[in-house]
Short mmCIF file of C-alpha atoms and ligand atoms in Angstrom, two decimals:
data_model
loop_
_atom_site.label_atom_id
_atom_site.label_comp_id
_atom_site.label_asym_id
_atom_site.label_seq_id
_atom_site.Cartn_x
_atom_site.Cartn_y
_atom_site.Cartn_z
CA MET A 1 -9.10 14.53 -12.90
CA PHE A 2 -8.70 11.52 -10.63
CA LYS A 3 -11.83 9.44 -10.17
CA VAL A 4 -12.27 6.76 -7.57
CA TYR A 5 -14.99 4.43 -6.31
CA ASN A 6 -16.26 5.62 -2.96
CA THR A 7 -17.85 2.90 -0.81
CA LEU A 8 -19.78 5.61 1.03
CA SER A 9 -21.76 6.65 -2.07
CA ASN A 10 -21.48 3.38 -4.02
CA ASN A 11 -20.29 5.50 -6.93
CA ILE A 12 -17.22 6.48 -8.85
CA GLU A 13 -16.60 10.08 -7.88
CA GLU A 14 -14.28 12.86 -8.95
CA PHE A 15 -11.65 13.33 -6.30
CA LYS A 16 -11.59 16.73 -4.61
CA GLU A 17 -9.01 17.25 -1.93
CA ILE A 18 -9.72 19.17 1.28
CA GLU A 19 -6.55 21.24 1.20
CA LYS A 20 -5.26 22.25 -2.22
CA GLY A 21 -2.56 19.93 -3.53
CA LYS A 22 -2.53 17.77 -0.39
CA VAL A 23 -4.06 14.43 0.47
CA LYS A 24 -4.54 13.04 3.95
CA MET A 25 -4.73 9.29 3.76
CA TYR A 26 -5.21 6.67 6.47
CA THR A 27 -4.79 2.95 5.93
CA CYS A 28 -5.45 0.23 8.49
CA GLY A 29 -2.26 -1.61 9.29
CA PRO A 30 -1.54 -5.14 10.46
CA THR A 31 -2.14 -6.89 13.75
CA VAL A 32 1.42 -7.97 14.40
CA TYR A 33 0.91 -11.42 15.92
CA ASN A 34 2.00 -13.38 12.86
CA PHE A 35 3.41 -12.91 9.36
CA ALA A 36 1.28 -11.00 6.88
CA HIS A 37 -0.30 -13.38 4.38
CA ILE A 38 -0.28 -12.62 0.67
CA GLY A 39 -3.95 -11.60 0.89
CA ASN A 40 -3.07 -8.81 3.33
CA LEU A 41 -0.21 -7.88 1.03
CA ARG A 42 -2.59 -7.58 -1.92
CA THR A 43 -4.39 -4.84 0.01
CA TYR A 44 -1.14 -3.06 0.86
CA VAL A 45 -0.07 -3.17 -2.82
CA PHE A 46 -3.42 -1.68 -3.87
CA GLU A 47 -3.04 1.10 -1.28
CA ASP A 48 0.50 1.75 -2.50
CA VAL A 49 -0.73 2.09 -6.09
CA LEU A 50 -3.46 4.49 -4.98
CA LYS A 51 -0.91 6.62 -3.14
CA LYS A 52 1.51 6.61 -6.08
CA VAL A 53 -1.24 7.55 -8.53
CA LEU A 54 -2.08 10.55 -6.32
CA GLU A 55 1.60 11.45 -6.22
CA TYR A 56 1.82 11.04 -10.01
CA ASP A 57 -1.04 13.53 -10.21
CA GLY A 58 1.04 15.97 -8.19
CA TYR A 59 -0.52 15.62 -4.75
CA GLU A 60 1.56 15.63 -1.62
CA VAL A 61 0.26 12.64 0.33
CA THR A 62 0.48 12.34 4.11
CA HIS A 63 -0.11 8.70 4.86
CA VAL A 64 -0.72 7.33 8.34
CA MET A 65 -0.83 3.62 9.13
CA ASN A 66 -1.40 1.96 12.49
CA ILE A 67 0.35 -1.06 13.89
CA THR A 68 -2.04 -3.05 16.09
CA ASP A 69 -0.05 -4.48 18.97
CA VAL A 70 -2.90 -4.69 21.46
CA GLY A 71 -6.66 -5.10 21.61
CA HIS A 72 -7.59 -7.11 18.52
CA LEU A 73 -9.58 -10.19 19.40
CA GLN A 74 -9.83 -13.08 16.98
CA SER A 75 -13.11 -11.93 15.57
CA ASP A 76 -13.48 -8.27 14.66
CA GLU A 77 -16.58 -8.19 16.86
CA ASP A 78 -15.02 -8.51 20.32
CA THR A 79 -15.23 -12.28 20.46
CA GLY A 80 -12.64 -15.01 20.48
CA GLU A 81 -9.20 -14.90 22.00
CA ASP A 82 -6.81 -11.99 22.01
CA LYS A 83 -4.66 -12.22 18.87
CA MET A 84 -1.49 -10.82 20.44
CA ALA A 85 -1.77 -13.15 23.46
CA LEU A 86 -2.24 -16.08 21.08
CA GLY A 87 0.94 -15.17 19.22
CA ALA A 88 2.89 -14.88 22.48
CA LYS A 89 1.61 -18.24 23.74
CA ARG A 90 2.39 -19.94 20.43
CA GLU A 91 5.97 -18.67 20.40
CA ASN A 92 6.63 -18.65 24.11
CA LYS A 93 7.64 -15.00 24.00
CA SER A 94 6.31 -11.82 25.52
CA VAL A 95 3.56 -9.99 23.67
CA LEU A 96 5.84 -7.06 22.91
CA GLU A 97 8.62 -9.34 21.63
CA VAL A 98 6.15 -10.93 19.26
CA ALA A 99 4.80 -7.54 18.23
CA ARG A 100 8.18 -6.01 17.44
CA PHE A 101 9.37 -9.13 15.58
CA TYR A 102 6.36 -9.26 13.25
CA GLU A 103 6.33 -5.51 12.78
CA ILE A 104 9.88 -5.70 11.43
CA ARG A 105 8.99 -8.63 9.22
CA PHE A 106 5.97 -6.75 7.94
CA MET A 107 8.01 -3.66 7.07
CA GLN A 108 10.49 -5.91 5.26
CA ASP A 109 7.65 -7.42 3.22
CA LEU A 110 6.55 -3.93 2.23
CA GLU A 111 10.06 -3.03 1.18
CA LYS A 112 10.48 -6.21 -0.88
CA LEU A 113 7.24 -5.40 -2.68
CA ASN A 114 8.41 -1.83 -3.41
CA ILE A 115 5.63 -0.50 -1.21
CA LYS A 116 6.49 2.96 0.04
CA ALA A 117 6.51 3.20 3.84
CA PRO A 118 3.82 5.41 5.40
CA SER A 119 4.70 8.97 6.40
CA ILE A 120 3.70 8.08 9.96
CA LYS A 121 3.56 4.59 11.43
CA ALA A 122 1.70 4.59 14.74
CA ARG A 123 1.73 1.76 17.29
CA ALA A 124 -1.41 1.25 19.34
CA THR A 125 0.51 0.68 22.59
CA GLU A 126 2.12 4.11 22.20
CA HIS A 127 -1.23 5.89 21.86
CA ILE A 128 -3.24 4.60 24.80
CA GLU A 129 -3.61 8.12 26.22
CA ASP A 130 -5.13 9.33 22.94
CA MET A 131 -7.61 6.46 22.98
CA ILE A 132 -8.60 7.14 26.59
CA LYS A 133 -9.15 10.83 25.73
CA LEU A 134 -11.41 9.87 22.83
CA ILE A 135 -13.42 7.41 24.92
CA LYS A 136 -13.81 10.15 27.53
CA ILE A 137 -15.25 12.51 24.90
CA LEU A 138 -17.68 9.82 23.75
CA GLU A 139 -18.66 9.20 27.35
CA GLU A 140 -19.24 12.91 28.00
CA LYS A 141 -21.39 13.15 24.88
CA GLY A 142 -23.50 10.22 26.02
CA TYR A 143 -22.54 7.60 23.43
CA THR A 144 -21.28 4.99 25.86
CA TYR A 145 -22.50 2.78 28.68
CA ILE A 146 -20.78 0.51 31.13
CA ALA A 147 -21.76 -3.09 31.48
CA ASN A 148 -19.88 -5.74 33.39
CA GLY A 149 -17.18 -3.09 33.88
CA ASN A 150 -16.43 -2.67 30.17
CA VAL A 151 -17.12 0.53 28.26
CA TYR A 152 -19.34 -0.04 25.22
CA PHE A 153 -20.32 2.21 22.33
CA SER A 154 -24.08 2.37 21.95
CA ILE A 155 -24.79 2.28 18.24
CA ASP A 156 -28.43 3.32 18.75
CA LYS A 157 -27.15 6.77 19.74
CA TYR A 158 -25.48 7.29 16.36
CA LYS A 159 -28.08 7.57 13.62
CA ASP A 160 -25.83 6.92 10.61
CA TYR A 161 -24.43 3.61 11.83
CA TYR A 162 -25.29 1.71 8.66
CA LYS A 163 -24.24 4.31 6.11
CA LEU A 164 -20.99 2.72 4.97
CA ALA A 165 -22.04 -0.85 4.72
CA ASN A 166 -25.67 -0.27 3.80
CA LEU A 167 -26.39 -2.93 6.33
CA ASN A 168 -29.76 -4.45 6.58
CA MET A 169 -29.99 -5.02 10.29
CA GLN A 170 -32.41 -7.89 10.19
CA GLU A 171 -30.40 -9.69 7.59
CA LEU A 172 -27.34 -9.29 9.72
CA GLN A 173 -29.00 -10.31 12.92
CA ALA A 174 -30.20 -13.42 11.20
CA GLY A 175 -26.68 -13.98 9.97
CA SER A 176 -23.40 -14.53 11.63
CA ARG A 177 -23.15 -11.36 13.60
CA ILE A 178 -25.19 -12.46 16.58
CA GLU A 179 -23.42 -11.24 19.64
CA VAL A 180 -22.82 -13.71 22.43
CA ASP A 181 -21.92 -11.00 24.90
CA LYS A 182 -25.05 -10.77 27.04
CA PHE A 183 -23.98 -7.43 28.47
CA LYS A 184 -24.44 -5.57 25.22
CA LYS A 185 -27.69 -3.64 24.83
CA ASN A 186 -27.59 -4.00 21.06
CA PRO A 187 -25.73 -6.91 19.47
CA PHE A 188 -23.88 -4.41 17.26
CA ASP A 189 -22.53 -2.41 20.19
CA PHE A 190 -18.81 -2.79 20.61
CA ALA A 191 -16.25 -2.43 23.36
CA LEU A 192 -14.18 0.73 23.61
CA TRP A 193 -12.37 -0.32 26.76
CA PHE A 194 -12.18 -3.78 28.29
CA VAL A 195 -11.96 -4.05 32.05
CA ASN A 196 -13.65 -7.26 33.03
CA SER A 197 -12.92 -9.12 29.87
CA LYS A 198 -12.66 -12.87 29.80
CA TYR A 199 -8.94 -12.33 30.19
CA ASP A 200 -8.48 -11.38 33.78
CA LYS A 201 -4.78 -11.67 33.34
CA HIS A 202 -4.47 -9.70 30.14
CA ILE A 203 -0.80 -9.06 29.81
CA LEU A 204 -0.90 -5.47 28.67
CA GLN A 205 -3.02 -3.29 30.93
CA TRP A 206 -3.22 0.42 31.52
CA GLU A 207 -4.75 2.65 34.17
CA SER A 208 -7.75 4.59 32.94
CA PRO A 209 -10.73 6.52 34.35
CA PHE A 210 -12.82 3.46 33.45
CA GLY A 211 -10.62 1.06 35.38
CA THR A 212 -7.43 -0.82 34.61
CA GLY A 213 -7.70 -2.59 31.32
CA PHE A 214 -6.99 -2.30 27.61
CA PRO A 215 -8.62 -0.68 24.56
CA GLY A 216 -10.84 -2.27 21.94
CA TRP A 217 -9.43 -2.55 18.45
CA HIS A 218 -11.57 -0.02 16.56
CA ILE A 219 -10.87 2.93 18.86
CA GLU A 220 -7.19 2.76 17.96
CA CYS A 221 -7.70 3.77 14.32
CA SER A 222 -10.08 6.61 15.23
CA ALA A 223 -7.72 7.98 17.89
CA MET A 224 -4.56 7.80 15.81
CA SER A 225 -6.04 9.16 12.61
CA LEU A 226 -7.64 12.09 14.46
CA LYS A 227 -4.34 12.77 16.16
CA TYR A 228 -2.17 12.81 13.04
CA LEU A 229 -4.57 13.83 10.28
CA GLY A 230 -7.11 15.98 12.08
CA GLU A 231 -10.89 15.93 11.92
CA ASN A 232 -11.19 15.92 8.12
CA ILE A 233 -9.56 13.14 6.18
CA ASP A 234 -9.51 12.75 2.41
CA ILE A 235 -9.12 9.00 2.03
CA HIS A 236 -9.41 5.99 4.31
CA CYS A 237 -8.54 2.57 2.91
CA GLY A 238 -8.58 -1.08 3.76
CA GLY A 239 -9.88 -4.39 2.48
CA VAL A 240 -13.62 -4.90 1.90
CA ASP A 241 -13.73 -7.30 4.86
CA HIS A 242 -13.37 -4.25 7.12
CA ILE A 243 -16.47 -2.47 5.79
CA PRO A 244 -19.22 -4.02 7.96
CA VAL A 245 -17.51 -4.01 11.34
CA HIS A 246 -14.19 -2.23 11.72
CA HIS A 247 -14.73 0.75 9.42
CA THR A 248 -18.39 1.05 10.36
CA ASN A 249 -17.35 1.25 14.01
CA GLU A 250 -14.51 3.67 13.26
CA ILE A 251 -16.98 6.05 11.60
CA ALA A 252 -19.43 5.76 14.50
CA GLN A 253 -16.76 6.63 17.06
CA SER A 254 -15.06 9.42 15.12
CA GLU A 255 -18.18 11.20 13.88
CA SER A 256 -19.87 10.97 17.28
CA ALA A 257 -16.81 12.54 18.87
CA ILE A 258 -16.22 15.34 16.34
CA GLY A 259 -19.87 15.96 15.46
CA HIS A 260 -19.46 16.07 11.67
CA LYS A 261 -18.46 14.04 8.62
CA TRP A 262 -15.02 12.54 9.05
CA VAL A 263 -13.71 10.88 5.87
CA ASN A 264 -14.62 11.96 2.33
CA TYR A 265 -13.58 8.86 0.35
CA TRP A 266 -13.66 5.29 1.63
CA VAL A 267 -11.68 3.18 -0.82
CA HIS A 268 -11.68 -0.59 -0.41
CA GLY A 269 -9.74 -3.37 -2.08
CA GLU A 270 -11.28 -6.77 -2.79
CA MET A 271 -10.05 -10.00 -1.28
CA LEU A 272 -7.45 -12.43 -2.48
CA THR A 273 -8.93 -15.88 -2.33
CA GLY A 274 -7.39 -19.31 -2.33
CA ASP A 275 -8.85 -22.69 -3.18
CA ASN A 276 -10.83 -22.65 0.06
CA GLY A 277 -12.19 -19.12 -0.14
CA LYS A 278 -10.85 -15.94 1.47
CA MET A 279 -7.26 -16.23 2.54
CA SER A 280 -7.02 -15.73 6.27
CA LYS A 281 -4.74 -16.58 9.14
CA SER A 282 -7.44 -18.25 11.15
CA ASN A 283 -7.66 -20.94 8.43
CA GLY A 284 -4.37 -22.29 9.77
CA GLU A 285 -2.00 -22.65 6.80
CA PHE A 286 -1.50 -19.43 4.92
CA LEU A 287 0.85 -18.21 2.24
CA THR A 288 3.48 -15.63 3.02
CA LEU A 289 5.77 -13.64 0.75
CA ASP A 290 8.76 -15.58 2.07
CA LYS A 291 7.08 -18.83 1.04
CA LEU A 292 6.70 -17.51 -2.51
CA ILE A 293 10.38 -16.50 -2.47
CA GLN A 294 11.37 -19.99 -1.26
CA ASP A 295 9.35 -21.38 -4.16
CA GLY A 296 11.47 -19.43 -6.63
CA PHE A 297 9.40 -16.32 -7.21
CA SER A 298 10.52 -12.77 -6.67
CA PRO A 299 8.43 -10.37 -4.58
CA LEU A 300 7.93 -8.28 -7.72
CA ASP A 301 6.45 -11.30 -9.52
CA TYR A 302 3.76 -11.18 -6.86
CA ARG A 303 3.38 -7.40 -7.17
CA TYR A 304 2.87 -7.87 -10.94
CA TYR A 305 0.34 -10.62 -10.19
CA VAL A 306 -1.66 -8.23 -8.04
CA LEU A 307 -1.43 -5.42 -10.60
CA GLN A 308 -2.91 -7.63 -13.30
CA SER A 309 -6.39 -7.45 -11.83
CA LYS A 310 -8.71 -4.62 -10.89
CA TYR A 311 -8.49 -3.80 -7.20
CA ARG A 312 -12.29 -4.00 -6.89
CA LYS A 313 -12.47 -7.57 -8.16
CA GLN A 314 -11.71 -10.69 -6.18
CA LEU A 315 -8.46 -12.29 -7.21
CA VAL A 316 -7.87 -16.01 -7.02
CA PHE A 317 -4.36 -17.05 -6.17
CA SER A 318 -2.80 -20.01 -7.87
CA TYR A 319 0.79 -21.09 -8.41
CA GLU A 320 0.07 -21.81 -12.09
CA ARG A 321 -1.03 -18.24 -12.67
CA LEU A 322 1.88 -16.90 -10.65
CA MET A 323 4.22 -18.89 -12.90
CA GLU A 324 2.59 -17.37 -16.01
CA THR A 325 2.90 -13.93 -14.45
CA LYS A 326 6.57 -14.52 -13.72
CA LYS A 327 7.15 -15.48 -17.35
CA SER A 328 5.39 -12.44 -18.69
CA LEU A 329 7.29 -10.16 -16.30
CA ASP A 330 10.58 -11.78 -17.43
CA SER A 331 9.63 -11.19 -21.03
CA LEU A 332 8.69 -7.56 -20.28
CA ARG A 333 12.05 -7.08 -18.55
CA LYS A 334 13.88 -8.48 -21.58
CA LYS A 335 12.06 -6.09 -23.90
CA VAL A 336 12.87 -3.15 -21.66
CA ALA A 337 16.51 -4.25 -21.32
CA ASN A 338 16.79 -4.48 -25.08
CA ILE A 339 15.55 -0.92 -25.42
CA ILE A 340 17.80 0.44 -22.71
CA ASN A 341 20.86 -1.41 -23.94
CA ASN A 342 20.38 0.06 -27.40
CA ILE A 343 20.23 3.69 -26.37
CA SER A 344 22.93 5.69 -28.04
CA GLY A 345 24.36 9.07 -27.16
CA ASN A 346 22.85 10.89 -30.13
CA GLU A 347 19.24 10.18 -29.24
CA LYS A 348 17.24 13.20 -28.19
CA ILE A 349 13.88 13.51 -26.47
CA ASN A 350 10.98 15.03 -28.36
CA GLU A 351 8.66 16.34 -25.66
CA ASN A 352 5.59 16.01 -27.91
CA HIS A 353 6.10 12.26 -28.30
CA ILE A 354 6.49 11.85 -24.58
CA SER A 355 3.62 14.00 -23.42
CA MET A 356 1.08 12.26 -25.64
CA TYR A 357 1.83 8.93 -23.94
CA LYS A 358 1.96 10.46 -20.48
CA THR A 359 -1.51 11.92 -21.02
CA GLU A 360 -2.77 8.52 -22.14
CA PHE A 361 -1.20 6.81 -19.11
CA ARG A 362 -2.65 9.36 -16.74
CA LYS A 363 -6.12 8.92 -18.22
CA CYS A 364 -5.96 5.21 -17.31
CA ILE A 365 -4.65 5.52 -13.79
CA ASP A 366 -7.05 8.37 -13.04
CA ASP A 367 -9.95 6.21 -14.16
CA ASP A 368 -10.46 4.51 -10.78
CA LEU A 369 -6.96 2.97 -10.99
CA ASN A 370 -7.31 1.21 -14.32
CA ILE A 371 -3.86 -0.32 -14.11
CA ALA A 372 -4.58 -2.96 -16.77
CA ASN A 373 -5.12 -0.17 -19.31
CA ALA A 374 -2.03 1.62 -18.04
CA PHE A 375 -0.03 -1.51 -18.92
CA THR A 376 -1.55 -1.41 -22.41
CA VAL A 377 -0.10 2.09 -22.79
CA LEU A 378 3.28 0.75 -21.69
CA PHE A 379 3.11 -2.01 -24.29
CA ASP A 380 2.13 0.55 -26.95
CA VAL A 381 5.26 2.52 -26.05
CA LEU A 382 7.44 -0.57 -26.44
CA LYS A 383 6.02 -1.21 -29.92
CA ASP A 384 6.04 2.35 -31.24
CA ASP A 385 8.65 2.73 -34.01
CA GLU A 386 8.29 6.51 -33.95
CA LEU A 387 9.85 6.65 -30.50
CA ASN A 388 13.60 6.33 -30.06
CA ASN A 389 15.05 4.20 -27.28
CA LEU A 390 15.82 7.15 -25.05
CA GLU A 391 12.21 8.34 -25.27
CA LYS A 392 10.99 4.85 -24.54
CA ARG A 393 13.22 4.58 -21.50
CA THR A 394 12.02 7.95 -20.21
CA LEU A 395 8.40 6.84 -20.49
CA ILE A 396 8.98 3.40 -18.95
CA LYS A 397 10.75 5.03 -16.03
CA ASP A 398 7.93 7.52 -15.62
CA PHE A 399 5.21 4.83 -15.64
CA ASP A 400 7.24 2.68 -13.28
CA THR A 401 6.89 5.30 -10.55
CA VAL A 402 3.37 3.83 -10.26
CA PHE A 403 3.98 0.19 -11.25
CA SER A 404 7.16 -0.02 -9.11
CA LEU A 405 8.48 -3.14 -10.82
CA ASN A 406 12.09 -1.90 -11.16
CA LEU A 407 11.72 -2.08 -14.93
CA VAL A 408 14.48 0.41 -15.60
CA GLU A 409 16.78 -0.68 -12.79
CA GLY A 410 16.52 -4.38 -13.74
CA LYS A 411 19.79 -6.32 -13.53
CA GLU A 412 19.44 -7.21 -17.22
CA ASN A 413 19.92 -3.57 -18.15
CA LYS A 414 23.44 -2.55 -18.95
CA LEU A 415 22.53 1.08 -18.61
CA ASP A 416 21.18 2.84 -15.59
CA ASP A 417 21.20 6.48 -14.51
CA GLU A 418 24.52 6.07 -12.70
CA LYS A 419 26.14 4.63 -15.78
CA VAL A 420 24.83 7.36 -18.08
CA LYS A 421 26.27 9.94 -15.66
CA PHE A 422 29.59 8.08 -15.62
CA ILE A 423 29.74 8.02 -19.45
CA GLU A 424 28.80 11.66 -19.82
CA GLU A 425 31.46 12.73 -17.31
CA LEU A 426 34.18 10.74 -19.04
CA LEU A 427 33.12 12.18 -22.39
CA LYS A 428 33.43 15.70 -20.99
CA GLU A 429 36.93 14.88 -19.73
CA ARG A 430 37.82 13.44 -23.12
CA ALA A 431 36.53 16.55 -24.92
CA THR A 432 38.80 18.72 -22.74
CA ALA A 433 41.77 16.40 -23.39
CA ARG A 434 41.18 16.69 -27.13
CA VAL A 435 40.98 20.49 -27.01
CA ASN A 436 44.36 20.37 -25.27
CA LYS A 437 45.62 17.90 -27.91
CA ASN A 438 46.24 15.37 -25.14
CA TRP A 439 45.68 12.38 -27.43
CA ALA A 440 47.05 9.87 -24.93
CA LYS A 441 44.43 10.88 -22.35
CA SER A 442 41.70 10.82 -25.00
CA ASP A 443 42.64 7.24 -25.99
CA GLU A 444 42.85 6.18 -22.37
CA ILE A 445 39.25 7.33 -21.83
CA ARG A 446 38.10 5.59 -25.01
CA ASP A 447 39.65 2.32 -23.73
CA LYS A 448 38.14 2.77 -20.28
CA LEU A 449 34.68 3.11 -21.79
CA LEU A 450 35.26 0.15 -24.11
CA LYS A 451 35.92 -1.98 -21.07
CA GLU A 452 32.44 -0.96 -19.93
CA ASN A 453 31.05 -1.98 -23.34
CA VAL A 454 30.52 1.63 -24.36
CA GLU A 455 31.70 2.56 -27.83
CA ILE A 456 32.55 6.17 -28.68
CA ILE A 457 31.71 7.46 -32.12
CA ASP A 458 33.32 10.72 -33.30
CA THR A 459 31.37 12.42 -36.06
CA LYS A 460 31.64 15.83 -37.67
CA ASP A 461 28.69 16.93 -35.48
CA GLY A 462 30.34 15.85 -32.26
CA THR A 463 30.86 12.73 -30.19
CA THR A 464 28.14 10.17 -29.49
CA TRP A 465 28.22 6.76 -27.83
CA LYS A 466 26.38 3.47 -27.77
CA VAL A 467 26.39 0.38 -25.62
CA ARG A 468 27.93 -2.60 -27.43
CA GLN A 469 25.83 -5.75 -27.46
P1 AMP B 1 -5.77 -7.60 9.33
O1 AMP B 1 -4.35 -7.78 9.81
O2 AMP B 1 -6.59 -8.81 9.31
O3 AMP B 1 -6.45 -6.42 9.97
O4 AMP B 1 -5.64 -7.23 7.78
C1 AMP B 1 -4.77 -6.26 7.26
C2 AMP B 1 -5.29 -5.76 5.92
O5 AMP B 1 -5.41 -6.89 5.01
C3 AMP B 1 -6.68 -5.17 6.00
O6 AMP B 1 -6.74 -4.02 5.15
C4 AMP B 1 -7.60 -6.27 5.50
O7 AMP B 1 -8.77 -5.74 4.94
C5 AMP B 1 -6.72 -6.93 4.47
N1 AMP B 1 -7.04 -8.35 4.19
C6 AMP B 1 -7.29 -9.34 5.06
N2 AMP B 1 -7.51 -10.53 4.41
C7 AMP B 1 -7.37 -10.25 3.09
C8 AMP B 1 -7.47 -11.04 1.88
N3 AMP B 1 -7.71 -12.33 1.91
N4 AMP B 1 -7.27 -10.41 0.69
C9 AMP B 1 -7.00 -9.09 0.64
N5 AMP B 1 -6.88 -8.29 1.74
C10 AMP B 1 -7.06 -8.85 2.94
ZN1 ZN B 2 -8.46 0.50 11.15
#
């Protein structure tokens, strides 16, 4: 039984899906005005692990992720400059050129990190109609007001506004979230549609019943998730920084529109921090995956780095620790290669050996993604003298469907699935040649395999093979 920490209840809960065997999952995607930094990528790795654990448990996961290419101002609270316009100004390109460029780079980062692409990737600019429809519903139900031409969501109309973040309003009002927009009735109200924003010449504008303008950021996630996943979603993810504003506002909009609970499990990943606190793009300099690659690390070194710590704990990034991680991943790869390169054709799989370890592994990953313990199970497998190399390889490959570190496909390994298939086919051909007493053909196949470092051993019980070291 999979258990996961739900921000909504502040508890670890048993996961129960809405529709048997299926999981509907929504994750907030990037604002594509710049490269993703490695902090963002930590969150996407955590979400990938969550999805793969659910798949390991046999669920069919439908995963939707948005691409924000309009509407996100510098602060999540409708203040500051427009992020997309900033990107365009910086690079002297059009907003859409910038958006498409960074979207491609983002998808490449995901691929390099072995992060599985979402089932549906939805761009904000291609869903303006859906957002307008949703704002219209909110307007009809009385949750909105117009001030200075903009459409705002009135949080006083939605009684559960603080349920996700457990916000203490006074504390917050005394804190940083004091709204400078004098048109808002409540400082926590937020814009659904900007008409008279500070940017009279906003580049991307659409006609709407509320006037020509552009949508706020939060409405995009509500509109697209409702469109693709329906009114009841199993899991919604993101980083913890999105709890107090973005996700709180998403819930307010969606639940006000549909009139009932929207998401069952809110699962949040903690921040990656640098020397100067939370890593963020507004701090100026930020680390990207490409920078790590330039510095001699592989993307999977960084994935391993992220997997080393619990997703609910802050993780400090340092090059020293990344170097240690790289070394331990190299050493793990060598151990795995040694196992794989020593598999021989007469090894058989004993299902009892395998299933005991799989059960152990599953217990760890199902325990609120205890990946550190799952690695301990992997290391136990490597050490276990009762297991033969073929059994070890089978288990490593199985666990790597979650870790996704290419442990079995590593370039150090002389044997991969393709090669095993190749050997087995040649051995079949050789067996036929020998039945037909075609000794020349049989020898030719033996030599061909020798060239591939595979030695054939004929015994009275049949033919086996092993990879020569
Ligand atoms: P953004 O593009 O800022 O909306 O962020 C994209 C994703 O990265 C969101 O899920 C954020 O919660 C997450 N995120 C932002 N900064 C960090 C960080 N320093 N560490 C981990 N995740 C982050
Ligand atoms: Zn979102």
